[in-house]
Short mmCIF file of C-alpha atoms and ligand atoms in Angstrom, two decimals:
data_model
loop_
_atom_site.label_atom_id
_atom_site.label_comp_id
_atom_site.label_asym_id
_atom_site.label_seq_id
_atom_site.Cartn_x
_atom_site.Cartn_y
_atom_site.Cartn_z
CA UNK A 58 107.64 101.39 116.82
CA UNK A 59 104.22 102.94 116.78
CA UNK A 60 102.89 104.82 113.76
CA UNK A 61 100.06 107.34 114.11
CA UNK A 62 98.44 108.78 111.01
CA UNK A 63 98.08 112.52 111.56
CA UNK A 64 97.27 113.43 107.97
CA UNK A 65 96.38 111.06 105.15
CA UNK A 66 95.08 113.54 102.61
CA UNK A 67 96.25 115.85 99.87
CA UNK A 68 96.21 119.65 99.41
CA UNK A 69 92.40 119.46 99.04
CA UNK A 70 90.32 120.98 101.85
CA UNK A 71 88.77 117.86 103.35
CA UNK A 72 87.38 117.28 106.83
CA UNK A 73 88.07 113.54 106.68
CA UNK A 74 91.76 113.86 105.91
CA UNK A 75 94.35 116.43 106.94
CA UNK A 76 97.31 116.96 104.62
CA UNK A 77 100.39 114.77 105.08
CA UNK A 78 101.74 114.01 108.54
CA UNK A 79 102.88 110.76 110.15
CA UNK A 80 104.15 110.24 113.69
CA UNK A 81 106.50 107.44 114.69
CA UNK A 82 107.39 106.79 118.30
CA UNK A 83 110.41 104.72 119.28
CA UNK A 84 112.11 104.78 122.66
CA UNK A 85 111.94 108.32 124.01
CA UNK A 86 111.78 109.90 120.56
CA UNK A 87 108.67 111.20 118.83
CA UNK A 88 109.44 111.60 115.17
CA UNK A 89 107.16 113.51 112.81
CA UNK A 90 107.35 112.99 109.06
CA UNK A 91 105.88 116.02 107.25
CA UNK A 92 103.60 118.61 108.75
CA UNK A 93 100.86 119.58 106.31
CA UNK A 94 97.75 121.59 107.07
CA UNK A 95 95.60 119.98 109.77
CA UNK A 96 98.43 117.85 111.16
CA UNK A 97 98.81 120.14 114.17
CA UNK A 98 95.17 119.70 115.19
CA UNK A 99 95.35 115.94 114.70
CA UNK A 100 98.51 115.83 116.83
CA UNK A 101 96.55 117.47 119.65
CA UNK A 102 93.54 115.22 119.00
CA UNK A 103 95.84 112.21 119.31
CA UNK A 104 96.56 113.25 122.90
CA UNK A 105 100.04 114.66 122.35
CA UNK A 106 101.51 118.11 122.82
CA UNK A 107 103.52 120.06 120.22
CA UNK A 108 106.49 119.95 122.61
CA UNK A 109 106.41 116.12 122.54
CA UNK A 110 107.92 116.12 119.02
CA UNK A 111 111.69 115.54 119.12
CA UNK A 112 112.50 115.32 115.39
CA UNK A 113 110.75 116.57 112.26
CA UNK A 114 111.70 115.23 108.83
CA UNK A 115 110.30 116.81 105.67
CA UNK A 116 110.10 114.74 102.50
CA UNK A 117 109.62 117.92 100.47
CA UNK A 118 108.29 121.43 100.79
CA UNK A 119 104.99 121.35 98.97
CA UNK A 120 102.58 123.17 101.26
CA UNK A 121 100.53 120.03 101.93
CA UNK A 122 103.64 118.67 103.64
CA UNK A 123 104.67 121.78 105.61
CA UNK A 124 101.77 124.23 106.08
CA UNK A 125 101.54 123.55 109.85
CA UNK A 126 105.32 123.83 110.39
CA UNK A 127 105.28 127.35 111.82
CA UNK A 128 102.33 126.54 114.05
CA UNK A 129 104.07 123.48 115.46
CA UNK A 130 107.33 125.32 116.15
CA UNK A 131 105.55 128.31 117.68
CA UNK A 132 103.33 126.18 119.92
CA UNK A 133 106.22 123.97 121.08
CA UNK A 134 108.20 127.14 121.86
CA UNK A 135 105.25 128.48 123.83
CA UNK A 136 105.29 125.25 125.86
CA UNK A 137 108.96 125.88 126.65
CA UNK A 138 110.30 123.00 124.56
CA UNK A 139 113.97 122.85 123.57
CA UNK A 140 114.66 123.74 119.90
CA UNK A 141 113.03 121.22 117.57
CA UNK A 142 115.43 119.23 115.37
CA UNK A 143 114.26 119.80 111.81
CA UNK A 144 115.55 118.07 108.68
CA UNK A 145 114.38 118.79 105.16
CA UNK A 146 115.41 119.73 101.66
CA UNK A 147 116.41 123.31 100.84
CA UNK A 148 115.11 125.91 101.33
CA UNK A 149 113.85 124.77 104.75
CA UNK A 150 116.50 126.95 106.43
CA UNK A 151 115.32 130.01 104.51
CA UNK A 152 111.67 129.19 105.18
CA UNK A 153 112.42 128.86 108.89
CA UNK A 154 114.25 132.20 108.86
CA UNK A 155 111.30 133.66 106.94
CA UNK A 156 108.98 132.68 109.79
CA UNK A 157 111.13 133.12 112.89
CA UNK A 158 114.03 135.40 111.87
CA UNK A 159 114.44 138.95 113.19
CA UNK A 160 112.65 140.27 110.09
CA UNK A 161 110.47 137.19 109.63
CA UNK A 162 106.72 137.29 109.12
CA UNK A 163 106.18 136.36 112.78
CA UNK A 164 108.64 138.91 114.15
CA UNK A 165 105.94 141.30 115.31
CA UNK A 166 104.22 138.54 117.25
CA UNK A 167 107.51 137.40 118.74
CA UNK A 168 108.55 140.92 119.72
CA UNK A 169 105.20 141.45 121.43
CA UNK A 170 105.42 138.16 123.31
CA UNK A 171 109.01 138.62 124.46
CA UNK A 172 109.32 142.42 124.94
CA UNK A 173 106.01 143.62 126.40
CA UNK A 174 105.83 143.58 130.18
CA UNK A 175 102.39 141.94 130.47
CA UNK A 176 103.48 139.12 128.16
CA UNK A 177 106.70 138.71 130.13
CA UNK A 178 104.65 138.42 133.34
CA UNK A 179 102.48 135.71 131.77
CA UNK A 180 105.64 133.86 130.72
CA UNK A 181 107.18 134.15 134.20
CA UNK A 182 103.95 132.99 135.84
CA UNK A 183 104.20 129.83 133.73
CA UNK A 184 107.70 129.15 135.04
CA UNK A 185 109.69 130.85 132.29
CA UNK A 186 112.73 133.05 132.78
CA UNK A 187 113.79 136.30 131.09
CA UNK A 188 115.06 137.24 128.63
CA UNK A 189 112.81 134.95 126.66
CA UNK A 190 114.59 133.67 123.52
CA UNK A 191 112.77 133.39 120.21
CA UNK A 192 111.94 130.05 118.62
CA UNK A 193 115.12 128.70 117.06
CA UNK A 194 114.57 125.32 115.41
CA UNK A 195 117.76 123.37 114.85
CA UNK A 196 117.52 123.07 111.05
CA UNK A 197 119.58 120.79 108.82
CA UNK A 198 119.13 120.87 105.04
CA UNK A 199 119.37 117.42 103.50
CA UNK A 200 119.40 115.70 100.12
CA UNK A 201 118.76 112.13 98.97
CA UNK A 202 121.20 109.73 100.62
CA UNK A 203 121.15 111.63 103.91
CA UNK A 204 121.33 109.35 106.93
CA UNK A 205 120.89 110.04 110.63
CA UNK A 206 121.65 108.12 113.78
CA UNK A 207 119.13 108.60 116.59
CA UNK A 208 118.99 107.00 120.04
CA UNK A 209 118.38 103.39 119.05
CA UNK A 210 117.20 104.23 115.54
CA UNK A 211 118.70 104.85 112.14
CA UNK A 212 117.16 106.90 109.36
CA UNK A 213 118.15 106.68 105.71
CA UNK A 214 116.77 108.40 102.64
CA UNK A 215 116.73 108.50 98.87
CA UNK A 216 115.64 110.89 96.17
CA UNK A 217 111.96 110.61 95.25
CA UNK A 218 110.95 111.77 91.75
CA UNK A 219 108.07 114.20 92.32
CA UNK A 220 108.53 117.96 91.87
CA UNK A 221 112.07 118.33 90.62
CA UNK A 222 113.79 120.54 89.61
CA UNK A 223 111.89 123.12 91.67
CA UNK A 224 111.60 121.00 94.82
CA UNK A 225 114.02 118.34 95.98
CA UNK A 226 111.96 115.39 97.27
CA UNK A 227 112.91 112.43 99.46
CA UNK A 228 111.65 109.13 100.80
CA UNK A 229 112.68 107.89 104.26
CA UNK A 230 113.40 104.54 105.90
CA UNK A 231 113.51 104.22 109.67
CA UNK A 232 115.14 101.20 111.30
CA UNK A 233 114.45 100.69 115.00
CA UNK A 234 113.65 97.86 117.41
CA UNK A 235 114.71 95.34 114.74
CA UNK A 236 112.02 96.63 112.37
CA UNK A 237 111.99 98.75 109.24
CA UNK A 238 109.44 101.44 108.44
CA UNK A 239 109.45 103.19 105.07
CA UNK A 240 107.58 106.36 104.17
CA UNK A 241 107.71 106.94 100.44
CA UNK A 242 106.88 110.63 100.49
CA UNK A 243 105.29 111.73 97.22
CA UNK A 244 107.04 109.77 94.52
CA UNK A 245 107.06 107.95 91.25
CA UNK A 246 108.44 104.43 91.30
CA UNK A 247 112.17 104.16 90.73
CA UNK A 248 115.12 101.96 91.66
CA UNK A 249 116.07 104.20 94.59
CA UNK A 250 112.62 103.99 96.19
CA UNK A 251 112.40 100.25 95.56
CA UNK A 252 115.79 99.74 97.20
CA UNK A 253 114.71 101.89 100.15
CA UNK A 254 111.57 99.73 100.51
CA UNK A 255 113.46 96.42 100.44
CA UNK A 256 112.41 94.17 103.31
CA UNK A 257 110.29 96.83 105.01
CA UNK A 258 108.05 95.54 107.77
CA UNK A 259 105.68 98.37 106.96
CA UNK A 260 105.62 100.54 103.84
CA UNK A 261 103.49 103.67 103.91
CA UNK A 262 103.19 104.71 100.27
CA UNK A 263 101.49 107.70 98.79
CA UNK A 264 98.71 107.16 96.24
CA UNK A 265 97.46 110.02 94.13
CA UNK A 266 95.78 108.08 91.33
CA UNK A 267 93.73 104.88 91.19
CA UNK A 268 93.90 102.19 88.56
CA UNK A 269 91.85 103.21 85.56
CA UNK A 270 92.15 106.95 86.25
CA UNK A 271 93.55 108.88 83.34
CA UNK A 272 96.36 111.36 83.77
CA UNK A 273 98.53 113.58 81.62
CA UNK A 274 101.37 111.50 80.11
CA UNK A 275 103.89 113.42 82.21
CA UNK A 276 101.94 112.61 85.38
CA UNK A 277 101.64 108.87 84.73
CA UNK A 278 105.15 107.81 85.85
CA UNK A 279 104.96 110.23 88.81
CA UNK A 280 101.68 108.88 90.19
CA UNK A 281 101.83 105.10 90.58
CA UNK A 282 98.49 103.33 90.99
CA UNK A 283 97.65 100.75 93.69
CA UNK A 284 98.45 97.88 91.31
CA UNK A 285 101.85 99.36 90.46
CA UNK A 286 102.63 100.04 94.12
CA UNK A 287 101.53 96.52 95.08
CA UNK A 288 103.79 95.01 92.40
CA UNK A 289 106.76 97.08 93.58
CA UNK A 290 106.11 96.16 97.22
CA UNK A 291 106.00 92.48 96.24
CA UNK A 292 109.30 92.75 94.37
CA UNK A 293 110.84 94.52 97.37
CA UNK A 294 109.67 91.85 99.81
CA UNK A 295 107.63 94.32 101.85
CA UNK A 296 105.64 92.70 104.68
CA UNK A 297 102.78 95.17 105.10
CA UNK A 298 101.54 97.91 102.77
CA UNK A 299 99.54 101.01 103.61
CA UNK A 300 98.32 103.56 101.09
CA UNK A 301 97.80 107.21 102.01
CA UNK A 302 97.56 110.70 100.47
CA UNK A 303 94.03 110.06 99.19
CA UNK A 304 92.02 112.76 97.43
CA UNK A 305 88.29 113.35 97.96
CA UNK A 306 87.08 111.56 94.85
CA UNK A 307 89.23 108.52 95.68
CA UNK A 308 87.25 107.94 98.86
CA UNK A 309 84.02 106.97 97.08
CA UNK A 310 83.13 103.55 98.57
CA UNK A 311 83.29 101.76 95.22
CA UNK A 312 86.72 103.26 94.53
CA UNK A 313 88.02 102.14 97.94
CA UNK A 314 86.70 98.65 97.27
CA UNK A 315 88.38 98.55 93.87
CA UNK A 316 91.70 99.79 95.28
CA UNK A 317 91.62 97.27 98.12
CA UNK A 318 90.80 94.51 95.65
CA UNK A 319 93.76 95.48 93.50
CA UNK A 320 96.05 95.49 96.55
CA UNK A 321 94.84 92.08 97.63
CA UNK A 322 95.36 90.67 94.14
CA UNK A 323 98.87 92.06 93.76
CA UNK A 324 100.30 91.92 97.27
CA UNK A 325 100.28 88.85 99.51
CA UNK A 326 100.80 90.67 102.82
CA UNK A 327 98.36 92.76 104.80
CA UNK A 328 97.33 95.97 103.05
CA UNK A 329 95.03 98.88 103.80
CA UNK A 330 94.09 102.47 103.02
CA UNK A 331 94.85 104.55 106.10
CA UNK A 332 92.60 107.07 107.85
CA UNK A 333 93.51 110.00 110.08
CA UNK A 334 94.27 109.14 113.73
CA UNK A 335 94.69 105.42 113.11
CA UNK A 336 97.64 103.76 114.81
CA UNK A 337 99.79 100.86 113.64
CA UNK A 338 102.36 98.87 115.58
CA UNK A 339 105.44 98.11 113.53
ZN1 ZN B 680 101.65 115.68 98.94
#
């Protein structure tokens, strides 16, 4: 498996880090986990096309995990791709309908592109046929415990405590090529996540707060620090640990150094803080 970091940031506007998006390639499948703002551009920067994506899994529907969804679907449609397979918590079906339905916010654009003669001629000149269907992602709403069998890969999931009860939130494990990749999504630590992480060859875990940073008492259990994540990864026998979802202030050089020191002290395997467009072999 090959992991490409397409967005390692948060909702903050930040040139160094797009919002959340992680690409995993295995066999012929190109699997995207989350699609926050900036992920689309980083996908193109990474040398891939929107139509290359075969599956999209959303951990949750905070905007920093889905703001580029419509752009990805629209661009893949414009490239003539088959319907994208999309999996995510409710209301991803309603959101998709809200973008691409007959009365959706993009309906005027889609009518213009499919009904006007000049646009039809452009489409035909690019090898398309008429009538031109609208984008129609193949959407499946999922909850924690959802599992999926791909071509040579298996995905499992669990509930991730983050923004309930308004948003259902998940973490994902992907088994392929005899290896296990886990993406925590945005989550507090809990038995379900720790079980999901067990034996992972690579754990990509969100980090929203560094050791020593104060937080509201309600936020503390929802925002594990590097030392807490390292301890969990050690208990779960994780082989390699990557932290992501960094905010601007967390990237101060002395804060990076402190976080890396904490990881090294609490986790025996290789560990790092990821950056956009990095790649990792799993
Ligand atoms: Zn997030």
